[in-house]
Protein backbone atom coordinates (compact mmCIF):
# COMPACT_ATOMS: atom_id res chain seq x y z
CA UNK A 1 0.00 0.00 0.00
CA UNK A 2 1.49 3.33 -1.02
CA UNK A 3 2.07 6.21 1.36
CA UNK A 4 -0.43 8.34 -0.57
CA UNK A 5 -3.13 5.66 -0.19
CA UNK A 6 -2.45 5.50 3.55
CA UNK A 7 -2.78 9.29 3.80
CA UNK A 8 -6.10 9.23 1.94
CA UNK A 9 -7.50 6.54 4.24
CA UNK A 10 -6.39 8.49 7.32
CA UNK A 11 -8.03 11.65 6.01
CA UNK A 12 -11.29 9.80 5.39
CA UNK A 13 -11.26 8.26 8.86
CA UNK A 14 -10.14 11.22 10.95
CA UNK A 15 -11.12 14.38 9.06
CA UNK A 16 -14.78 13.62 8.45
CA UNK A 17 -16.78 15.89 10.76
CA UNK A 18 -20.10 15.45 8.95
CA UNK A 19 -21.51 13.43 11.87
CA UNK A 20 -21.18 16.56 14.03
CA UNK A 21 -22.56 19.09 11.52
CA UNK A 22 -25.66 19.72 13.64
CA UNK A 23 -23.62 20.94 16.63
CA UNK A 24 -20.60 22.53 14.95
CA UNK A 25 -22.17 26.02 14.76
CA UNK A 26 -23.56 26.05 18.30
CA UNK A 27 -21.96 28.54 20.72
CA UNK A 28 -19.69 27.27 23.50
CA UNK A 29 -21.62 26.88 26.75
CA UNK A 30 -20.43 29.00 29.68
CA UNK A 31 -21.92 28.09 33.05
CA UNK A 32 -23.46 30.90 35.08
CA UNK A 33 -23.36 28.70 38.21
CA UNK A 34 -19.83 27.33 38.20
CA UNK A 35 -16.64 29.31 37.69
CA UNK A 36 -14.32 28.23 34.87
CA UNK A 37 -11.69 25.68 35.92
CA UNK A 38 -8.12 27.02 35.94
CA UNK A 39 -6.03 25.66 33.05
CA UNK A 40 -3.54 24.02 35.44
CA UNK A 41 -6.35 22.00 37.07
CA UNK A 42 -7.80 21.11 33.67
CA UNK A 43 -4.39 19.84 32.51
CA UNK A 44 -4.05 17.72 35.66
CA UNK A 45 -7.18 15.79 34.63
CA UNK A 46 -5.29 14.43 31.67
CA UNK A 47 -2.20 13.31 33.58
CA UNK A 48 -3.15 9.61 33.25
CA UNK A 49 -2.45 9.96 29.52
CA UNK A 50 1.19 10.68 30.29
CA UNK A 51 1.76 7.01 29.42
CA UNK A 52 2.43 8.31 25.91
CA UNK A 53 5.49 10.15 27.22
CA UNK A 54 8.46 8.91 25.26
CA UNK A 55 6.42 8.06 22.17
CA UNK A 56 8.22 10.75 20.14
CA UNK A 57 11.56 9.27 21.21
CA UNK A 58 10.38 5.84 20.06
CA UNK A 59 9.37 7.25 16.67
CA UNK A 60 12.73 9.01 16.33
CA UNK A 61 14.55 5.76 17.12
CA UNK A 62 12.45 3.93 14.54
CA UNK A 63 13.26 6.60 11.93
CA UNK A 64 16.95 6.25 12.79
CA UNK A 65 16.68 2.48 12.18
CA UNK A 66 15.20 3.18 8.74
CA UNK A 67 18.00 5.63 7.90
CA UNK A 68 20.60 3.07 8.95
CA UNK A 69 18.99 0.42 6.74
CA UNK A 70 19.43 2.83 3.82
CA UNK A 71 23.17 3.08 4.43
CA UNK A 72 25.04 0.68 2.17
CA UNK A 73 28.23 -1.16 3.06
CA UNK A 74 31.36 0.56 1.71
CA UNK A 75 31.87 -1.93 -1.16
CA UNK A 76 28.27 -1.65 -2.35
CA UNK A 77 28.39 2.15 -2.16
CA UNK A 78 31.67 2.23 -4.12
CA UNK A 79 30.17 -0.01 -6.84
CA UNK A 80 27.07 2.16 -6.98
CA UNK A 81 29.20 5.31 -7.42
CA UNK A 82 31.29 3.65 -10.17
CA UNK A 83 28.16 2.57 -12.02
CA UNK A 84 26.67 6.05 -11.61
CA UNK A 85 29.78 7.61 -13.20
CA UNK A 86 29.48 5.16 -16.11
CA UNK A 87 25.84 6.12 -16.60
CA UNK A 88 26.68 9.84 -16.43
CA UNK A 89 29.26 9.30 -19.18
CA UNK A 90 26.55 8.10 -21.58
CA UNK A 91 23.63 10.19 -20.31
CA UNK A 92 23.20 11.86 -23.74
CA UNK A 93 21.97 8.49 -25.09
CA UNK A 94 19.16 8.42 -22.50
CA UNK A 95 20.29 5.02 -21.22
CA UNK A 96 18.07 2.29 -19.78
CA UNK A 97 19.04 1.34 -16.26
CA UNK A 98 17.89 -0.77 -13.35
CA UNK A 99 17.70 1.37 -10.20
CA UNK A 100 17.34 0.08 -6.67
CA UNK A 101 15.93 2.94 -4.65
CA UNK A 102 15.31 3.24 -0.90
CA UNK A 103 12.06 4.99 0.10
CA UNK A 104 12.70 6.67 3.48
CA UNK A 105 8.95 7.23 4.01
CA UNK A 106 8.20 3.50 4.03
CA UNK A 107 11.59 1.96 4.73
CA UNK A 108 11.30 -0.19 1.62
CA UNK A 109 13.65 -0.67 -1.32
CA UNK A 110 12.38 -1.23 -4.84
CA UNK A 111 14.05 -1.93 -8.15
CA UNK A 112 12.75 -0.22 -11.27
CA UNK A 113 13.78 -0.33 -14.93
CA UNK A 114 13.76 3.18 -16.42
CA UNK A 115 15.31 5.51 -18.97
CA UNK A 116 17.32 8.44 -17.67
CA UNK A 117 17.13 11.94 -19.08
CA UNK A 118 19.73 13.57 -16.82
CA UNK A 119 22.06 12.68 -13.98
CA UNK A 120 24.48 14.44 -11.68
CA UNK A 121 26.06 13.82 -8.28
CA UNK A 122 22.85 14.67 -6.38
CA UNK A 123 19.92 13.49 -8.47
CA UNK A 124 18.70 11.39 -11.39
CA UNK A 125 15.96 12.64 -13.68
CA UNK A 126 13.90 9.98 -15.40
CA UNK A 127 12.53 10.39 -18.92
CA UNK A 128 9.04 10.95 -17.44
CA UNK A 129 10.37 13.84 -15.32
CA UNK A 130 10.45 12.01 -12.00
CA UNK A 131 13.48 12.90 -9.85
CA UNK A 132 15.33 10.38 -7.68
CA UNK A 133 17.84 11.61 -5.12
CA UNK A 134 21.23 9.91 -5.31
CA UNK A 135 21.25 9.69 -1.49
CA UNK A 136 18.37 7.18 -1.80
CA UNK A 137 20.08 5.19 -4.55
CA UNK A 138 21.24 1.73 -3.47
CA UNK A 139 22.23 0.30 -6.85
CA UNK A 140 22.33 1.33 -10.49
CA UNK A 141 23.01 -1.00 -13.39
CA UNK A 142 23.43 0.19 -16.97
CA UNK A 143 21.61 -2.21 -19.27
CA UNK A 144 23.55 -3.40 -22.30
CA UNK A 145 20.64 -3.27 -24.74
CA UNK A 146 19.45 0.35 -24.72
CA UNK A 147 16.73 -0.04 -27.35
PDB file of C-alpha atoms in Angstrom:
ATOM      1  CA  UNK A   1       0.000   0.000   0.000  1.00  0.00           C
ATOM      2  CA  UNK A   2       1.490   3.328  -1.015  1.00  0.00           C
ATOM      3  CA  UNK A   3       2.073   6.207   1.357  1.00  0.00           C
ATOM      4  CA  UNK A   4      -0.433   8.339  -0.568  1.00  0.00           C
ATOM      5  CA  UNK A   5      -3.129   5.656  -0.190  1.00  0.00           C
ATOM      6  CA  UNK A   6      -2.453   5.495   3.549  1.00  0.00           C
ATOM      7  CA  UNK A   7      -2.780   9.287   3.802  1.00  0.00           C
ATOM      8  CA  UNK A   8      -6.100   9.234   1.942  1.00  0.00           C
ATOM      9  CA  UNK A   9      -7.496   6.540   4.237  1.00  0.00           C
ATOM     10  CA  UNK A  10      -6.387   8.486   7.324  1.00  0.00           C
ATOM     11  CA  UNK A  11      -8.032  11.653   6.005  1.00  0.00           C
ATOM     12  CA  UNK A  12     -11.288   9.802   5.390  1.00  0.00           C
ATOM     13  CA  UNK A  13     -11.256   8.262   8.863  1.00  0.00           C
ATOM     14  CA  UNK A  14     -10.141  11.224  10.946  1.00  0.00           C
ATOM     15  CA  UNK A  15     -11.118  14.383   9.061  1.00  0.00           C
ATOM     16  CA  UNK A  16     -14.776  13.617   8.449  1.00  0.00           C
ATOM     17  CA  UNK A  17     -16.776  15.894  10.757  1.00  0.00           C
ATOM     18  CA  UNK A  18     -20.102  15.451   8.950  1.00  0.00           C
ATOM     19  CA  UNK A  19     -21.507  13.429  11.874  1.00  0.00           C
ATOM     20  CA  UNK A  20     -21.183  16.560  14.027  1.00  0.00           C
ATOM     21  CA  UNK A  21     -22.557  19.085  11.523  1.00  0.00           C
ATOM     22  CA  UNK A  22     -25.661  19.716  13.642  1.00  0.00           C
ATOM     23  CA  UNK A  23     -23.622  20.944  16.633  1.00  0.00           C
ATOM     24  CA  UNK A  24     -20.602  22.529  14.953  1.00  0.00           C
ATOM     25  CA  UNK A  25     -22.171  26.016  14.757  1.00  0.00           C
ATOM     26  CA  UNK A  26     -23.559  26.050  18.303  1.00  0.00           C
ATOM     27  CA  UNK A  27     -21.963  28.538  20.719  1.00  0.00           C
ATOM     28  CA  UNK A  28     -19.686  27.268  23.500  1.00  0.00           C
ATOM     29  CA  UNK A  29     -21.619  26.878  26.751  1.00  0.00           C
ATOM     30  CA  UNK A  30     -20.426  28.998  29.682  1.00  0.00           C
ATOM     31  CA  UNK A  31     -21.921  28.095  33.054  1.00  0.00           C
ATOM     32  CA  UNK A  32     -23.463  30.902  35.076  1.00  0.00           C
ATOM     33  CA  UNK A  33     -23.363  28.702  38.211  1.00  0.00           C
ATOM     34  CA  UNK A  34     -19.826  27.333  38.202  1.00  0.00           C
ATOM     35  CA  UNK A  35     -16.636  29.308  37.685  1.00  0.00           C
ATOM     36  CA  UNK A  36     -14.321  28.228  34.875  1.00  0.00           C
ATOM     37  CA  UNK A  37     -11.694  25.685  35.925  1.00  0.00           C
ATOM     38  CA  UNK A  38      -8.121  27.023  35.940  1.00  0.00           C
ATOM     39  CA  UNK A  39      -6.031  25.663  33.050  1.00  0.00           C
ATOM     40  CA  UNK A  40      -3.544  24.021  35.439  1.00  0.00           C
ATOM     41  CA  UNK A  41      -6.354  22.002  37.068  1.00  0.00           C
ATOM     42  CA  UNK A  42      -7.799  21.111  33.668  1.00  0.00           C
ATOM     43  CA  UNK A  43      -4.387  19.844  32.513  1.00  0.00           C
ATOM     44  CA  UNK A  44      -4.054  17.716  35.657  1.00  0.00           C
ATOM     45  CA  UNK A  45      -7.179  15.788  34.632  1.00  0.00           C
ATOM     46  CA  UNK A  46      -5.291  14.428  31.666  1.00  0.00           C
ATOM     47  CA  UNK A  47      -2.195  13.314  33.578  1.00  0.00           C
ATOM     48  CA  UNK A  48      -3.145   9.606  33.245  1.00  0.00           C
ATOM     49  CA  UNK A  49      -2.454   9.957  29.523  1.00  0.00           C
ATOM     50  CA  UNK A  50       1.185  10.679  30.289  1.00  0.00           C
ATOM     51  CA  UNK A  51       1.760   7.013  29.416  1.00  0.00           C
ATOM     52  CA  UNK A  52       2.428   8.313  25.912  1.00  0.00           C
ATOM     53  CA  UNK A  53       5.486  10.146  27.215  1.00  0.00           C
ATOM     54  CA  UNK A  54       8.464   8.906  25.259  1.00  0.00           C
ATOM     55  CA  UNK A  55       6.418   8.065  22.174  1.00  0.00           C
ATOM     56  CA  UNK A  56       8.218  10.753  20.145  1.00  0.00           C
ATOM     57  CA  UNK A  57      11.558   9.268  21.214  1.00  0.00           C
ATOM     58  CA  UNK A  58      10.380   5.841  20.062  1.00  0.00           C
ATOM     59  CA  UNK A  59       9.373   7.255  16.669  1.00  0.00           C
ATOM     60  CA  UNK A  60      12.725   9.010  16.328  1.00  0.00           C
ATOM     61  CA  UNK A  61      14.550   5.763  17.121  1.00  0.00           C
ATOM     62  CA  UNK A  62      12.452   3.930  14.538  1.00  0.00           C
ATOM     63  CA  UNK A  63      13.256   6.600  11.932  1.00  0.00           C
ATOM     64  CA  UNK A  64      16.950   6.251  12.788  1.00  0.00           C
ATOM     65  CA  UNK A  65      16.684   2.485  12.177  1.00  0.00           C
ATOM     66  CA  UNK A  66      15.202   3.179   8.739  1.00  0.00           C
ATOM     67  CA  UNK A  67      18.003   5.629   7.896  1.00  0.00           C
ATOM     68  CA  UNK A  68      20.596   3.070   8.950  1.00  0.00           C
ATOM     69  CA  UNK A  69      18.987   0.423   6.737  1.00  0.00           C
ATOM     70  CA  UNK A  70      19.428   2.831   3.824  1.00  0.00           C
ATOM     71  CA  UNK A  71      23.167   3.080   4.427  1.00  0.00           C
ATOM     72  CA  UNK A  72      25.035   0.681   2.173  1.00  0.00           C
ATOM     73  CA  UNK A  73      28.228  -1.157   3.056  1.00  0.00           C
ATOM     74  CA  UNK A  74      31.358   0.557   1.710  1.00  0.00           C
ATOM     75  CA  UNK A  75      31.872  -1.929  -1.161  1.00  0.00           C
ATOM     76  CA  UNK A  76      28.274  -1.648  -2.353  1.00  0.00           C
ATOM     77  CA  UNK A  77      28.395   2.149  -2.158  1.00  0.00           C
ATOM     78  CA  UNK A  78      31.673   2.232  -4.124  1.00  0.00           C
ATOM     79  CA  UNK A  79      30.175  -0.011  -6.840  1.00  0.00           C
ATOM     80  CA  UNK A  80      27.067   2.163  -6.984  1.00  0.00           C
ATOM     81  CA  UNK A  81      29.202   5.310  -7.418  1.00  0.00           C
ATOM     82  CA  UNK A  82      31.290   3.654 -10.169  1.00  0.00           C
ATOM     83  CA  UNK A  83      28.159   2.572 -12.021  1.00  0.00           C
ATOM     84  CA  UNK A  84      26.666   6.051 -11.612  1.00  0.00           C
ATOM     85  CA  UNK A  85      29.778   7.608 -13.197  1.00  0.00           C
ATOM     86  CA  UNK A  86      29.480   5.156 -16.110  1.00  0.00           C
ATOM     87  CA  UNK A  87      25.836   6.116 -16.598  1.00  0.00           C
ATOM     88  CA  UNK A  88      26.678   9.842 -16.435  1.00  0.00           C
ATOM     89  CA  UNK A  89      29.259   9.297 -19.175  1.00  0.00           C
ATOM     90  CA  UNK A  90      26.549   8.098 -21.581  1.00  0.00           C
ATOM     91  CA  UNK A  91      23.631  10.190 -20.315  1.00  0.00           C
ATOM     92  CA  UNK A  92      23.199  11.860 -23.736  1.00  0.00           C
ATOM     93  CA  UNK A  93      21.973   8.493 -25.093  1.00  0.00           C
ATOM     94  CA  UNK A  94      19.157   8.422 -22.500  1.00  0.00           C
ATOM     95  CA  UNK A  95      20.294   5.019 -21.218  1.00  0.00           C
ATOM     96  CA  UNK A  96      18.067   2.289 -19.785  1.00  0.00           C
ATOM     97  CA  UNK A  97      19.039   1.340 -16.258  1.00  0.00           C
ATOM     98  CA  UNK A  98      17.895  -0.767 -13.352  1.00  0.00           C
ATOM     99  CA  UNK A  99      17.703   1.372 -10.204  1.00  0.00           C
ATOM    100  CA  UNK A 100      17.340   0.076  -6.669  1.00  0.00           C
ATOM    101  CA  UNK A 101      15.934   2.942  -4.646  1.00  0.00           C
ATOM    102  CA  UNK A 102      15.311   3.238  -0.901  1.00  0.00           C
ATOM    103  CA  UNK A 103      12.060   4.991   0.103  1.00  0.00           C
ATOM    104  CA  UNK A 104      12.699   6.672   3.484  1.00  0.00           C
ATOM    105  CA  UNK A 105       8.955   7.226   4.013  1.00  0.00           C
ATOM    106  CA  UNK A 106       8.199   3.503   4.025  1.00  0.00           C
ATOM    107  CA  UNK A 107      11.593   1.959   4.730  1.00  0.00           C
ATOM    108  CA  UNK A 108      11.301  -0.194   1.615  1.00  0.00           C
ATOM    109  CA  UNK A 109      13.647  -0.667  -1.318  1.00  0.00           C
ATOM    110  CA  UNK A 110      12.384  -1.228  -4.840  1.00  0.00           C
ATOM    111  CA  UNK A 111      14.045  -1.930  -8.154  1.00  0.00           C
ATOM    112  CA  UNK A 112      12.747  -0.217 -11.272  1.00  0.00           C
ATOM    113  CA  UNK A 113      13.775  -0.332 -14.934  1.00  0.00           C
ATOM    114  CA  UNK A 114      13.760   3.178 -16.419  1.00  0.00           C
ATOM    115  CA  UNK A 115      15.312   5.507 -18.968  1.00  0.00           C
ATOM    116  CA  UNK A 116      17.317   8.439 -17.667  1.00  0.00           C
ATOM    117  CA  UNK A 117      17.132  11.937 -19.085  1.00  0.00           C
ATOM    118  CA  UNK A 118      19.734  13.566 -16.823  1.00  0.00           C
ATOM    119  CA  UNK A 119      22.063  12.676 -13.984  1.00  0.00           C
ATOM    120  CA  UNK A 120      24.484  14.435 -11.682  1.00  0.00           C
ATOM    121  CA  UNK A 121      26.059  13.818  -8.282  1.00  0.00           C
ATOM    122  CA  UNK A 122      22.851  14.672  -6.380  1.00  0.00           C
ATOM    123  CA  UNK A 123      19.917  13.489  -8.474  1.00  0.00           C
ATOM    124  CA  UNK A 124      18.702  11.395 -11.390  1.00  0.00           C
ATOM    125  CA  UNK A 125      15.962  12.644 -13.676  1.00  0.00           C
ATOM    126  CA  UNK A 126      13.897   9.982 -15.405  1.00  0.00           C
ATOM    127  CA  UNK A 127      12.535  10.385 -18.918  1.00  0.00           C
ATOM    128  CA  UNK A 128       9.037  10.953 -17.443  1.00  0.00           C
ATOM    129  CA  UNK A 129      10.371  13.842 -15.316  1.00  0.00           C
ATOM    130  CA  UNK A 130      10.447  12.007 -11.996  1.00  0.00           C
ATOM    131  CA  UNK A 131      13.480  12.898  -9.851  1.00  0.00           C
ATOM    132  CA  UNK A 132      15.327  10.383  -7.677  1.00  0.00           C
ATOM    133  CA  UNK A 133      17.835  11.610  -5.119  1.00  0.00           C
ATOM    134  CA  UNK A 134      21.229   9.915  -5.310  1.00  0.00           C
ATOM    135  CA  UNK A 135      21.252   9.694  -1.491  1.00  0.00           C
ATOM    136  CA  UNK A 136      18.373   7.183  -1.795  1.00  0.00           C
ATOM    137  CA  UNK A 137      20.077   5.187  -4.549  1.00  0.00           C
ATOM    138  CA  UNK A 138      21.244   1.732  -3.471  1.00  0.00           C
ATOM    139  CA  UNK A 139      22.227   0.296  -6.852  1.00  0.00           C
ATOM    140  CA  UNK A 140      22.334   1.327 -10.490  1.00  0.00           C
ATOM    141  CA  UNK A 141      23.007  -1.001 -13.391  1.00  0.00           C
ATOM    142  CA  UNK A 142      23.434   0.193 -16.973  1.00  0.00           C
ATOM    143  CA  UNK A 143      21.607  -2.209 -19.274  1.00  0.00           C
ATOM    144  CA  UNK A 144      23.552  -3.395 -22.305  1.00  0.00           C
ATOM    145  CA  UNK A 145      20.643  -3.266 -24.744  1.00  0.00           C
ATOM    146  CA  UNK A 146      19.452   0.352 -24.719  1.00  0.00           C
ATOM    147  CA  UNK A 147      16.733  -0.042 -27.346  1.00  0.00           C
TER     148      UNK A 147
END
